[in-house]
Amino acid sequence: MLYGPPGTGKTLFARTLARQSGLDYAIMTGGDVGPLGKDAVDEMNRLFAWANTSKKGLILFIDEADAFLRRGRMSSSSNMSEDARNVLSTFLAHTGTENDKFMVVLATNVREVLDRAVLDRVDEQFEFPLPEVEQRRQMLDLFMDEYIRQPTKAGKVIEVDPSIDSSYLEEVSKRTDGFSGRQMSKLVLAYQAAVFGSGANKLTKGLADTILNWKLAHYEGDVDTMQRHEAEELKAKAHQIVE
């Protein structure tokens, strides 16, 4: 199981693992299960029946696993629907014993809400935390090379003001505490978009500062929203434990 905040590379890691393993692989999202309703059980059975036919082995990657593998199936007062209980039970039935045909890799942002029987089936857990300042600094260099310093896919070359040097990027990496790898990528992509929008084809310190401040303001708003959601998740979890 891969767990950690959104945007920390869980899906990218799973895709890379699948490709480099030489095994067959399939990728699904937990959020796709709920809309299936009563058909979810049949689809889950078909998925595992297909996985068992792989001749060289298969990796089944389930992103956002908490969308349908969360706690609540044993509580009659929980908000979990009968369809959700049934598909969770079906998943557990297919993963209750060792299997040399397939390996299931789960990814979740909220490991704590997963059903205990699901956690019991997990042999290895790997945390994908938010990057530290040095990692964010390395990401900035990587994304600056990819989106700014090198010619873009459209063939346009962006001139970088000399003031956007190593010291400046070091300061940016410090100010972006709490940013995920995805957010660092989007920050540099926003630099690129702002340059093209200005028509000057030059990334100035003033423009970079404006984009950074805008991103930081939006990040603070997102954190407030995330904290409210986390509080609701913890409240629901505590309610289930009491039951």
Tab-separated table of C-alpha atoms in Angstrom, residues 58 96 101 117 209 221:
chain	number	residue	atom	x	y	z
A	58	LEU	CA	-0.350	-8.990	-13.071
A	96	GLY	CA	-8.068	-13.362	1.543
A	101	LYS	CA	-1.233	-14.699	-10.338
A	117	ALA	CA	-9.748	-6.361	7.074
A	209	ASP	CA	6.985	36.813	-7.421
A	221	GLY	CA	-7.173	28.550	1.284
